[in-house]
mmCIF file with all atom_site columns, C-alpha atoms in Angstrom:
data_model
loop_
_atom_site.group_PDB
_atom_site.id
_atom_site.type_symbol
_atom_site.label_atom_id
_atom_site.label_alt_id
_atom_site.label_comp_id
_atom_site.label_asym_id
_atom_site.label_entity_id
_atom_site.label_seq_id
_atom_site.pdbx_PDB_ins_code
_atom_site.Cartn_x
_atom_site.Cartn_y
_atom_site.Cartn_z
_atom_site.occupancy
_atom_site.B_iso_or_equiv
_atom_site.pdbx_formal_charge
_atom_site.auth_seq_id
_atom_site.auth_comp_id
_atom_site.auth_asym_id
_atom_site.auth_atom_id
_atom_site.pdbx_PDB_model_num
ATOM 1   C CA . UNK A 1 1   ? -8.976 -24.035 -8.586  1.00 66.00 ? 184 UNK A CA 1
ATOM 2   C CA . UNK A 1 2   ? -7.112 -26.487 -5.376  1.00 69.00 ? 185 UNK A CA 1
ATOM 3   C CA . UNK A 1 3   ? -5.782 -25.350 -2.092  1.00 78.00 ? 186 UNK A CA 1
ATOM 4   C CA . UNK A 1 4   ? -2.518 -27.136 -0.799  1.00 88.00 ? 187 UNK A CA 1
ATOM 5   C CA . UNK A 1 5   ? -3.777 -28.450 2.680   1.00 90.00 ? 188 UNK A CA 1
ATOM 6   C CA . UNK A 1 6   ? -1.803 -26.569 5.787   1.00 93.00 ? 189 UNK A CA 1
ATOM 7   C CA . UNK A 1 7   ? 0.436  -29.905 6.554   1.00 95.00 ? 190 UNK A CA 1
ATOM 8   C CA . UNK A 1 8   ? 1.030  -30.715 3.276   1.00 94.00 ? 191 UNK A CA 1
ATOM 9   C CA . UNK A 1 9   ? 2.356  -27.271 3.052   1.00 95.00 ? 192 UNK A CA 1
ATOM 10  C CA . UNK A 1 10  ? 4.456  -27.717 5.368   1.00 97.00 ? 193 UNK A CA 1
ATOM 11  C CA . UNK A 1 11  ? 5.972  -30.213 4.572   1.00 96.00 ? 194 UNK A CA 1
ATOM 12  C CA . UNK A 1 12  ? 6.773  -29.267 1.020   1.00 96.00 ? 195 UNK A CA 1
ATOM 13  C CA . UNK A 1 13  ? 8.301  -26.310 2.832   1.00 97.00 ? 196 UNK A CA 1
ATOM 14  C CA . UNK A 1 14  ? 10.394 -28.160 5.313   1.00 97.00 ? 197 UNK A CA 1
ATOM 15  C CA . UNK A 1 15  ? 12.133 -29.572 2.064   1.00 97.00 ? 198 UNK A CA 1
ATOM 16  C CA . UNK A 1 16  ? 13.043 -26.195 0.918   1.00 97.00 ? 199 UNK A CA 1
ATOM 17  C CA . UNK A 1 17  ? 15.466 -25.929 3.812   1.00 96.00 ? 200 UNK A CA 1
ATOM 18  C CA . UNK A 1 18  ? 17.715 -28.188 1.594   1.00 94.00 ? 201 UNK A CA 1
ATOM 19  C CA . UNK A 1 19  ? 18.239 -25.191 -0.496  1.00 97.00 ? 202 UNK A CA 1
ATOM 20  C CA . UNK A 1 20  ? 20.508 -22.467 -0.853  1.00 96.00 ? 203 UNK A CA 1
ATOM 21  C CA . UNK A 1 21  ? 19.241 -18.699 -0.539  1.00 96.00 ? 204 UNK A CA 1
ATOM 22  C CA . UNK A 1 22  ? 17.764 -17.580 -3.695  1.00 98.00 ? 205 UNK A CA 1
ATOM 23  C CA . UNK A 1 23  ? 14.607 -16.211 -5.510  1.00 98.00 ? 206 UNK A CA 1
ATOM 24  C CA . UNK A 1 24  ? 11.482 -18.821 -5.033  1.00 98.00 ? 207 UNK A CA 1
ATOM 25  C CA . UNK A 1 25  ? 8.839  -18.822 -7.616  1.00 98.00 ? 208 UNK A CA 1
ATOM 26  C CA . UNK A 1 26  ? 5.249  -19.894 -7.199  1.00 97.00 ? 209 UNK A CA 1
ATOM 27  C CA . UNK A 1 27  ? 3.915  -20.665 -10.666 1.00 95.00 ? 210 UNK A CA 1
ATOM 28  C CA . UNK A 1 28  ? 0.062  -21.400 -9.977  1.00 93.00 ? 211 UNK A CA 1
ATOM 29  C CA . UNK A 1 29  ? -0.326 -19.932 -6.671  1.00 95.00 ? 212 UNK A CA 1
ATOM 30  C CA . UNK A 1 30  ? -3.715 -18.668 -6.416  1.00 94.00 ? 213 UNK A CA 1
ATOM 31  C CA . UNK A 1 31  ? -4.047 -17.206 -2.829  1.00 96.00 ? 214 UNK A CA 1
ATOM 32  C CA . UNK A 1 32  ? -0.823 -18.423 -1.928  1.00 96.00 ? 215 UNK A CA 1
ATOM 33  C CA . UNK A 1 33  ? -1.494 -21.426 1.078   1.00 95.00 ? 216 UNK A CA 1
ATOM 34  C CA . UNK A 1 34  ? 1.765  -22.531 -0.796  1.00 96.00 ? 217 UNK A CA 1
ATOM 35  C CA . UNK A 1 35  ? 3.915  -19.942 -0.243  1.00 97.00 ? 218 UNK A CA 1
ATOM 36  C CA . UNK A 1 36  ? 2.498  -18.283 2.639   1.00 98.00 ? 219 UNK A CA 1
ATOM 37  C CA . UNK A 1 37  ? 4.148  -21.514 4.604   1.00 98.00 ? 220 UNK A CA 1
ATOM 38  C CA . UNK A 1 38  ? 7.111  -20.520 2.942   1.00 98.00 ? 221 UNK A CA 1
ATOM 39  C CA . UNK A 1 39  ? 7.468  -17.099 3.991   1.00 98.00 ? 222 UNK A CA 1
ATOM 40  C CA . UNK A 1 40  ? 6.063  -18.236 7.622   1.00 98.00 ? 223 UNK A CA 1
ATOM 41  C CA . UNK A 1 41  ? 9.610  -20.495 7.741   1.00 98.00 ? 224 UNK A CA 1
ATOM 42  C CA . UNK A 1 42  ? 11.867 -17.166 7.064   1.00 98.00 ? 225 UNK A CA 1
ATOM 43  C CA . UNK A 1 43  ? 13.548 -15.063 10.056  1.00 96.00 ? 226 UNK A CA 1
ATOM 44  C CA . UNK A 1 44  ? 12.738 -11.911 7.933   1.00 97.00 ? 227 UNK A CA 1
ATOM 45  C CA . UNK A 1 45  ? 9.556  -12.591 6.410   1.00 98.00 ? 228 UNK A CA 1
ATOM 46  C CA . UNK A 1 46  ? 9.368  -8.731  4.574   1.00 97.00 ? 229 UNK A CA 1
ATOM 47  C CA . UNK A 1 47  ? 12.313 -8.956  3.485   1.00 97.00 ? 230 UNK A CA 1
ATOM 48  C CA . UNK A 1 48  ? 11.711 -12.571 1.963   1.00 98.00 ? 231 UNK A CA 1
ATOM 49  C CA . UNK A 1 49  ? 8.185  -11.023 0.355   1.00 97.00 ? 232 UNK A CA 1
ATOM 50  C CA . UNK A 1 50  ? 9.706  -7.625  -0.608  1.00 97.00 ? 233 UNK A CA 1
ATOM 51  C CA . UNK A 1 51  ? 13.075 -9.622  -2.745  1.00 97.00 ? 234 UNK A CA 1
ATOM 52  C CA . UNK A 1 52  ? 13.264 -13.136 -2.553  1.00 98.00 ? 235 UNK A CA 1
ATOM 53  C CA . UNK A 1 53  ? 9.241  -14.384 -3.277  1.00 98.00 ? 236 UNK A CA 1
ATOM 54  C CA . UNK A 1 54  ? 7.349  -14.434 -7.095  1.00 98.00 ? 237 UNK A CA 1
ATOM 55  C CA . UNK A 1 55  ? 4.315  -15.185 -6.666  1.00 97.00 ? 238 UNK A CA 1
ATOM 56  C CA . UNK A 1 56  ? 2.483  -16.358 -10.552 1.00 95.00 ? 239 UNK A CA 1
ATOM 57  C CA . UNK A 1 57  ? -1.534 -16.953 -11.373 1.00 95.00 ? 240 UNK A CA 1
ATOM 58  C CA . UNK A 1 58  ? -3.274 -16.258 -13.956 1.00 93.00 ? 241 UNK A CA 1
ATOM 59  C CA . UNK A 1 59  ? -6.215 -14.900 -11.760 1.00 95.00 ? 242 UNK A CA 1
ATOM 60  C CA . UNK A 1 60  ? -5.519 -11.329 -10.701 1.00 96.00 ? 243 UNK A CA 1
ATOM 61  C CA . UNK A 1 61  ? -8.544 -11.620 -8.239  1.00 97.00 ? 244 UNK A CA 1
ATOM 62  C CA . UNK A 1 62  ? -5.924 -15.117 -6.928  1.00 96.00 ? 245 UNK A CA 1
ATOM 63  C CA . UNK A 1 63  ? -3.621 -12.626 -6.532  1.00 97.00 ? 246 UNK A CA 1
ATOM 64  C CA . UNK A 1 64  ? -4.526 -9.451  -5.499  1.00 97.00 ? 247 UNK A CA 1
ATOM 65  C CA . UNK A 1 65  ? -5.965 -11.518 -2.493  1.00 97.00 ? 248 UNK A CA 1
ATOM 66  C CA . UNK A 1 66  ? -2.968 -13.400 -1.889  1.00 97.00 ? 249 UNK A CA 1
ATOM 67  C CA . UNK A 1 67  ? -1.016 -9.867  -1.271  1.00 98.00 ? 250 UNK A CA 1
ATOM 68  C CA . UNK A 1 68  ? -3.812 -8.686  0.964   1.00 98.00 ? 251 UNK A CA 1
ATOM 69  C CA . UNK A 1 69  ? -3.073 -12.084 2.730   1.00 98.00 ? 252 UNK A CA 1
ATOM 70  C CA . UNK A 1 70  ? 0.763  -11.726 3.186   1.00 98.00 ? 253 UNK A CA 1
ATOM 71  C CA . UNK A 1 71  ? 0.526  -8.040  3.887   1.00 98.00 ? 254 UNK A CA 1
ATOM 72  C CA . UNK A 1 72  ? -1.652 -8.781  7.054   1.00 98.00 ? 255 UNK A CA 1
ATOM 73  C CA . UNK A 1 73  ? -0.009 -12.019 8.062   1.00 98.00 ? 256 UNK A CA 1
ATOM 74  C CA . UNK A 1 74  ? 3.693  -10.385 7.392   1.00 98.00 ? 257 UNK A CA 1
ATOM 75  C CA . UNK A 1 75  ? 4.013  -7.404  7.998   1.00 97.00 ? 258 UNK A CA 1
ATOM 76  C CA . UNK A 1 76  ? 5.959  -5.548  10.864  1.00 97.00 ? 259 UNK A CA 1
ATOM 77  C CA . UNK A 1 77  ? 8.572  -2.791  9.825   1.00 97.00 ? 260 UNK A CA 1
ATOM 78  C CA . UNK A 1 78  ? 7.484  -1.815  6.721   1.00 95.00 ? 261 UNK A CA 1
ATOM 79  C CA . UNK A 1 79  ? 4.538  0.431   6.108   1.00 95.00 ? 262 UNK A CA 1
ATOM 80  C CA . UNK A 1 80  ? 4.272  0.173   2.739   1.00 96.00 ? 263 UNK A CA 1
ATOM 81  C CA . UNK A 1 81  ? 4.982  -3.291  2.472   1.00 97.00 ? 264 UNK A CA 1
ATOM 82  C CA . UNK A 1 82  ? 1.187  -3.712  -0.149  1.00 98.00 ? 265 UNK A CA 1
ATOM 83  C CA . UNK A 1 83  ? 2.786  -1.555  -2.298  1.00 97.00 ? 266 UNK A CA 1
ATOM 84  C CA . UNK A 1 84  ? 6.377  -2.763  -2.339  1.00 97.00 ? 267 UNK A CA 1
ATOM 85  C CA . UNK A 1 85  ? 5.221  -6.715  -2.990  1.00 98.00 ? 268 UNK A CA 1
ATOM 86  C CA . UNK A 1 86  ? 3.087  -4.967  -5.966  1.00 97.00 ? 269 UNK A CA 1
ATOM 87  C CA . UNK A 1 87  ? 5.783  -5.826  -8.684  1.00 95.00 ? 270 UNK A CA 1
ATOM 88  C CA . UNK A 1 88  ? 6.085  -9.723  -7.411  1.00 96.00 ? 271 UNK A CA 1
ATOM 89  C CA . UNK A 1 89  ? 2.939  -10.596 -7.375  1.00 97.00 ? 272 UNK A CA 1
ATOM 90  C CA . UNK A 1 90  ? 2.488  -10.981 -11.654 1.00 95.00 ? 273 UNK A CA 1
ATOM 91  C CA . UNK A 1 91  ? -1.008 -12.226 -13.453 1.00 93.00 ? 274 UNK A CA 1
ATOM 92  C CA . UNK A 1 92  ? 1.064  -14.338 -15.700 1.00 91.00 ? 275 UNK A CA 1
ATOM 93  C CA . UNK A 1 93  ? -0.014 -18.045 -17.095 1.00 89.00 ? 276 UNK A CA 1
ATOM 94  C CA . UNK A 1 94  ? 3.038  -19.936 -17.028 1.00 90.00 ? 277 UNK A CA 1
ATOM 95  C CA . UNK A 1 95  ? 2.122  -22.298 -19.894 1.00 86.00 ? 278 UNK A CA 1
ATOM 96  C CA . UNK A 1 96  ? 1.836  -19.486 -22.408 1.00 84.00 ? 279 UNK A CA 1
ATOM 97  C CA . UNK A 1 97  ? 5.094  -20.008 -23.368 1.00 80.00 ? 280 UNK A CA 1
ATOM 98  C CA . UNK A 1 98  ? 7.519  -23.118 -23.173 1.00 71.00 ? 281 UNK A CA 1
ATOM 99  C CA . UNK A 1 99  ? 10.597 -22.302 -21.372 1.00 63.00 ? 282 UNK A CA 1
ATOM 100 C CA . UNK A 1 100 ? 12.678 -18.630 -20.179 1.00 46.00 ? 283 UNK A CA 1
ATOM 101 C CA . UNK A 1 101 ? 13.136 -18.046 -24.245 1.00 53.00 ? 284 UNK A CA 1
ATOM 102 C CA . UNK A 1 102 ? 9.904  -17.460 -25.525 1.00 53.00 ? 285 UNK A CA 1
ATOM 103 C CA . UNK A 1 103 ? 8.096  -14.931 -24.835 1.00 55.00 ? 286 UNK A CA 1
ATOM 104 C CA . UNK A 1 104 ? 4.125  -14.347 -24.429 1.00 53.00 ? 287 UNK A CA 1
ATOM 105 C CA . UNK A 1 105 ? 1.927  -11.578 -25.923 1.00 48.00 ? 288 UNK A CA 1
ATOM 106 C CA . UNK A 1 106 ? 0.273  -10.168 -23.243 1.00 49.00 ? 289 UNK A CA 1
ATOM 107 C CA . UNK A 1 107 ? -3.851 -8.350  -23.593 1.00 49.00 ? 290 UNK A CA 1
ATOM 108 C CA . UNK A 1 108 ? -1.942 -5.148  -22.953 1.00 50.00 ? 291 UNK A CA 1
ATOM 109 C CA . UNK A 1 109 ? 0.473  -5.831  -26.065 1.00 48.00 ? 292 UNK A CA 1
ATOM 110 C CA . UNK A 1 110 ? 3.161  -6.287  -22.971 1.00 53.00 ? 293 UNK A CA 1
ATOM 111 C CA . UNK A 1 111 ? 5.726  -9.086  -23.991 1.00 45.00 ? 294 UNK A CA 1
ATOM 112 C CA . UNK A 1 112 ? 6.425  -11.704 -20.764 1.00 67.00 ? 295 UNK A CA 1
ATOM 113 C CA . UNK A 1 113 ? 8.876  -14.358 -20.020 1.00 79.00 ? 296 UNK A CA 1
ATOM 114 C CA . UNK A 1 114 ? 9.403  -16.455 -16.987 1.00 87.00 ? 297 UNK A CA 1
ATOM 115 C CA . UNK A 1 115 ? 10.991 -13.909 -14.627 1.00 89.00 ? 298 UNK A CA 1
ATOM 116 C CA . UNK A 1 116 ? 14.298 -14.727 -13.471 1.00 91.00 ? 299 UNK A CA 1
ATOM 117 C CA . UNK A 1 117 ? 14.568 -16.921 -9.875  1.00 95.00 ? 300 UNK A CA 1
ATOM 118 C CA . UNK A 1 118 ? 16.108 -19.787 -8.637  1.00 97.00 ? 301 UNK A CA 1
ATOM 119 C CA . UNK A 1 119 ? 13.767 -21.954 -6.951  1.00 98.00 ? 302 UNK A CA 1
ATOM 120 C CA . UNK A 1 120 ? 10.618 -23.015 -7.211  1.00 98.00 ? 303 UNK A CA 1
ATOM 121 C CA . UNK A 1 121 ? 7.928  -24.169 -5.092  1.00 98.00 ? 304 UNK A CA 1
ATOM 122 C CA . UNK A 1 122 ? 4.531  -25.618 -6.576  1.00 96.00 ? 305 UNK A CA 1
ATOM 123 C CA . UNK A 1 123 ? 1.211  -27.791 -6.621  1.00 93.00 ? 306 UNK A CA 1
ATOM 124 C CA . UNK A 1 124 ? 0.739  -27.926 -10.737 1.00 90.00 ? 307 UNK A CA 1
ATOM 125 C CA . UNK A 1 125 ? -2.412 -28.663 -11.524 1.00 85.00 ? 308 UNK A CA 1
ATOM 126 C CA . UNK A 1 126 ? -2.848 -32.363 -12.629 1.00 81.00 ? 309 UNK A CA 1
ATOM 127 C CA . UNK A 1 127 ? -5.050 -32.240 -15.848 1.00 83.00 ? 310 UNK A CA 1
ATOM 128 C CA . UNK A 1 128 ? -4.905 -33.787 -18.832 1.00 85.00 ? 311 UNK A CA 1
ATOM 129 C CA . UNK A 1 129 ? -5.643 -32.376 -22.021 1.00 87.00 ? 312 UNK A CA 1
ATOM 130 C CA . UNK A 1 130 ? -7.252 -33.672 -25.181 1.00 87.00 ? 313 UNK A CA 1
ATOM 131 C CA . UNK A 1 131 ? -4.520 -32.304 -27.454 1.00 84.00 ? 314 UNK A CA 1
ATOM 132 C CA . UNK A 1 132 ? -0.816 -32.333 -27.210 1.00 87.00 ? 315 UNK A CA 1
ATOM 133 C CA . UNK A 1 133 ? 1.037  -28.829 -27.402 1.00 85.00 ? 316 UNK A CA 1
ATOM 134 C CA . UNK A 1 134 ? 3.956  -28.872 -29.302 1.00 85.00 ? 317 UNK A CA 1
ATOM 135 C CA . UNK A 1 135 ? 5.657  -26.309 -27.841 1.00 83.00 ? 318 UNK A CA 1
ATOM 136 C CA . UNK A 1 136 ? 6.820  -29.072 -24.914 1.00 86.00 ? 319 UNK A CA 1
ATOM 137 C CA . UNK A 1 137 ? 9.347  -31.625 -25.524 1.00 84.00 ? 320 UNK A CA 1
ATOM 138 C CA . UNK A 1 138 ? 6.652  -33.729 -23.359 1.00 85.00 ? 321 UNK A CA 1
ATOM 139 C CA . UNK A 1 139 ? 4.009  -32.819 -25.583 1.00 86.00 ? 322 UNK A CA 1
ATOM 140 C CA . UNK A 1 140 ? 3.014  -36.605 -26.155 1.00 86.00 ? 323 UNK A CA 1
ATOM 141 C CA . UNK A 1 141 ? 2.069  -36.723 -22.004 1.00 86.00 ? 324 UNK A CA 1
ATOM 142 C CA . UNK A 1 142 ? -0.930 -34.521 -22.933 1.00 87.00 ? 325 UNK A CA 1
ATOM 143 C CA . UNK A 1 143 ? -0.671 -32.956 -18.941 1.00 87.00 ? 326 UNK A CA 1
ATOM 144 C CA . UNK A 1 144 ? 0.042  -29.876 -17.921 1.00 87.00 ? 327 UNK A CA 1
ATOM 145 C CA . UNK A 1 145 ? 1.138  -31.306 -15.139 1.00 88.00 ? 328 UNK A CA 1
ATOM 146 C CA . UNK A 1 146 ? 3.618  -32.219 -17.121 1.00 88.00 ? 329 UNK A CA 1
ATOM 147 C CA . UNK A 1 147 ? 4.466  -29.075 -18.664 1.00 88.00 ? 330 UNK A CA 1
ATOM 148 C CA . UNK A 1 148 ? 4.640  -27.203 -15.406 1.00 90.00 ? 331 UNK A CA 1
ATOM 149 C CA . UNK A 1 149 ? 7.375  -29.247 -14.987 1.00 90.00 ? 332 UNK A CA 1
ATOM 150 C CA . UNK A 1 150 ? 9.109  -29.096 -18.116 1.00 90.00 ? 333 UNK A CA 1
ATOM 151 C CA . UNK A 1 151 ? 8.391  -25.546 -17.387 1.00 91.00 ? 334 UNK A CA 1
ATOM 152 C CA . UNK A 1 152 ? 10.208 -25.889 -14.627 1.00 93.00 ? 335 UNK A CA 1
ATOM 153 C CA . UNK A 1 153 ? 13.452 -27.710 -14.461 1.00 91.00 ? 336 UNK A CA 1
ATOM 154 C CA . UNK A 1 154 ? 14.514 -25.548 -18.081 1.00 89.00 ? 337 UNK A CA 1
ATOM 155 C CA . UNK A 1 155 ? 14.550 -22.486 -15.903 1.00 90.00 ? 338 UNK A CA 1
ATOM 156 C CA . UNK A 1 156 ? 14.666 -22.618 -12.336 1.00 94.00 ? 339 UNK A CA 1
ATOM 157 C CA . UNK A 1 157 ? 18.241 -24.339 -10.623 1.00 96.00 ? 340 UNK A CA 1
ATOM 158 C CA . UNK A 1 158 ? 15.471 -26.670 -8.143  1.00 96.00 ? 341 UNK A CA 1
ATOM 159 C CA . UNK A 1 159 ? 12.495 -27.464 -6.759  1.00 97.00 ? 342 UNK A CA 1
ATOM 160 C CA . UNK A 1 160 ? 10.132 -28.479 -4.682  1.00 97.00 ? 343 UNK A CA 1
ATOM 161 C CA . UNK A 1 161 ? 6.958  -29.869 -6.051  1.00 95.00 ? 344 UNK A CA 1
ATOM 162 C CA . UNK A 1 162 ? 3.919  -32.559 -5.058  1.00 89.00 ? 345 UNK A CA 1
ATOM 163 C CA . UNK A 1 163 ? 4.280  -35.007 -7.356  1.00 85.00 ? 346 UNK A CA 1
ATOM 164 C CA . UNK A 1 164 ? 1.202  -37.823 -8.168  1.00 79.00 ? 347 UNK A CA 1
ATOM 165 C CA . UNK A 1 165 ? 2.231  -41.593 -8.199  1.00 82.00 ? 348 UNK A CA 1
ATOM 166 C CA . UNK A 1 166 ? 1.872  -42.181 -11.985 1.00 77.00 ? 349 UNK A CA 1
ATOM 167 C CA . UNK A 1 167 ? 5.423  -39.433 -12.461 1.00 77.00 ? 350 UNK A CA 1
ATOM 168 C CA . UNK A 1 168 ? 7.234  -42.703 -10.707 1.00 78.00 ? 351 UNK A CA 1
ATOM 169 C CA . UNK A 1 169 ? 5.792  -45.901 -13.631 1.00 82.00 ? 352 UNK A CA 1
ATOM 170 C CA . UNK A 1 170 ? 3.188  -43.952 -15.952 1.00 82.00 ? 353 UNK A CA 1
ATOM 171 C CA . UNK A 1 171 ? 3.947  -44.562 -19.700 1.00 83.00 ? 354 UNK A CA 1
ATOM 172 C CA . UNK A 1 172 ? 3.474  -40.833 -20.438 1.00 83.00 ? 355 UNK A CA 1
ATOM 173 C CA . UNK A 1 173 ? 5.537  -39.639 -17.860 1.00 83.00 ? 356 UNK A CA 1
ATOM 174 C CA . UNK A 1 174 ? 8.751  -41.192 -19.174 1.00 84.00 ? 357 UNK A CA 1
ATOM 175 C CA . UNK A 1 175 ? 10.073 -38.017 -20.664 1.00 82.00 ? 358 UNK A CA 1
ATOM 176 C CA . UNK A 1 176 ? 9.695  -36.346 -17.785 1.00 82.00 ? 359 UNK A CA 1
ATOM 177 C CA . UNK A 1 177 ? 11.325 -38.564 -15.748 1.00 83.00 ? 360 UNK A CA 1
ATOM 178 C CA . UNK A 1 178 ? 14.003 -38.160 -18.249 1.00 84.00 ? 361 UNK A CA 1
ATOM 179 C CA . UNK A 1 179 ? 14.413 -34.365 -17.913 1.00 84.00 ? 362 UNK A CA 1
#
């Protein structure tokens, strides 16, 4: 796990001001360093957390920690904020599906899809894999970063992401640049 430094998070959040209002998702939120800055930039922080933010991670403990941090940081007028936002902190592996149309079978037998959202704020993992994931158009790149961005591009109206320099010129990301 890697945490987005505060100065980088603040820079990314400034870029979100160019987007219209909508629901923001952080598909690999961890304990929420990046999204905390997004909420902090809002006028009505409690309303934004309750209605305009989806936090996702496959690490349930990290999401529980994030929910506590967000409640302690931003609760002012909503006494049950911790409980109200529970449904927006979702344990989910964003790469368990290859786009919004596919479903993922989870341990409890529930089927999940990538939640409906408008925009994404993300610091995706930068990790090459040894095997191409044929569910993705970008299977050839064999990189989790590419798979994350493919899902984001196919399910969102727009996004703000940290982008490695290799995205701009590396051959393995040619397909991603085309998307």
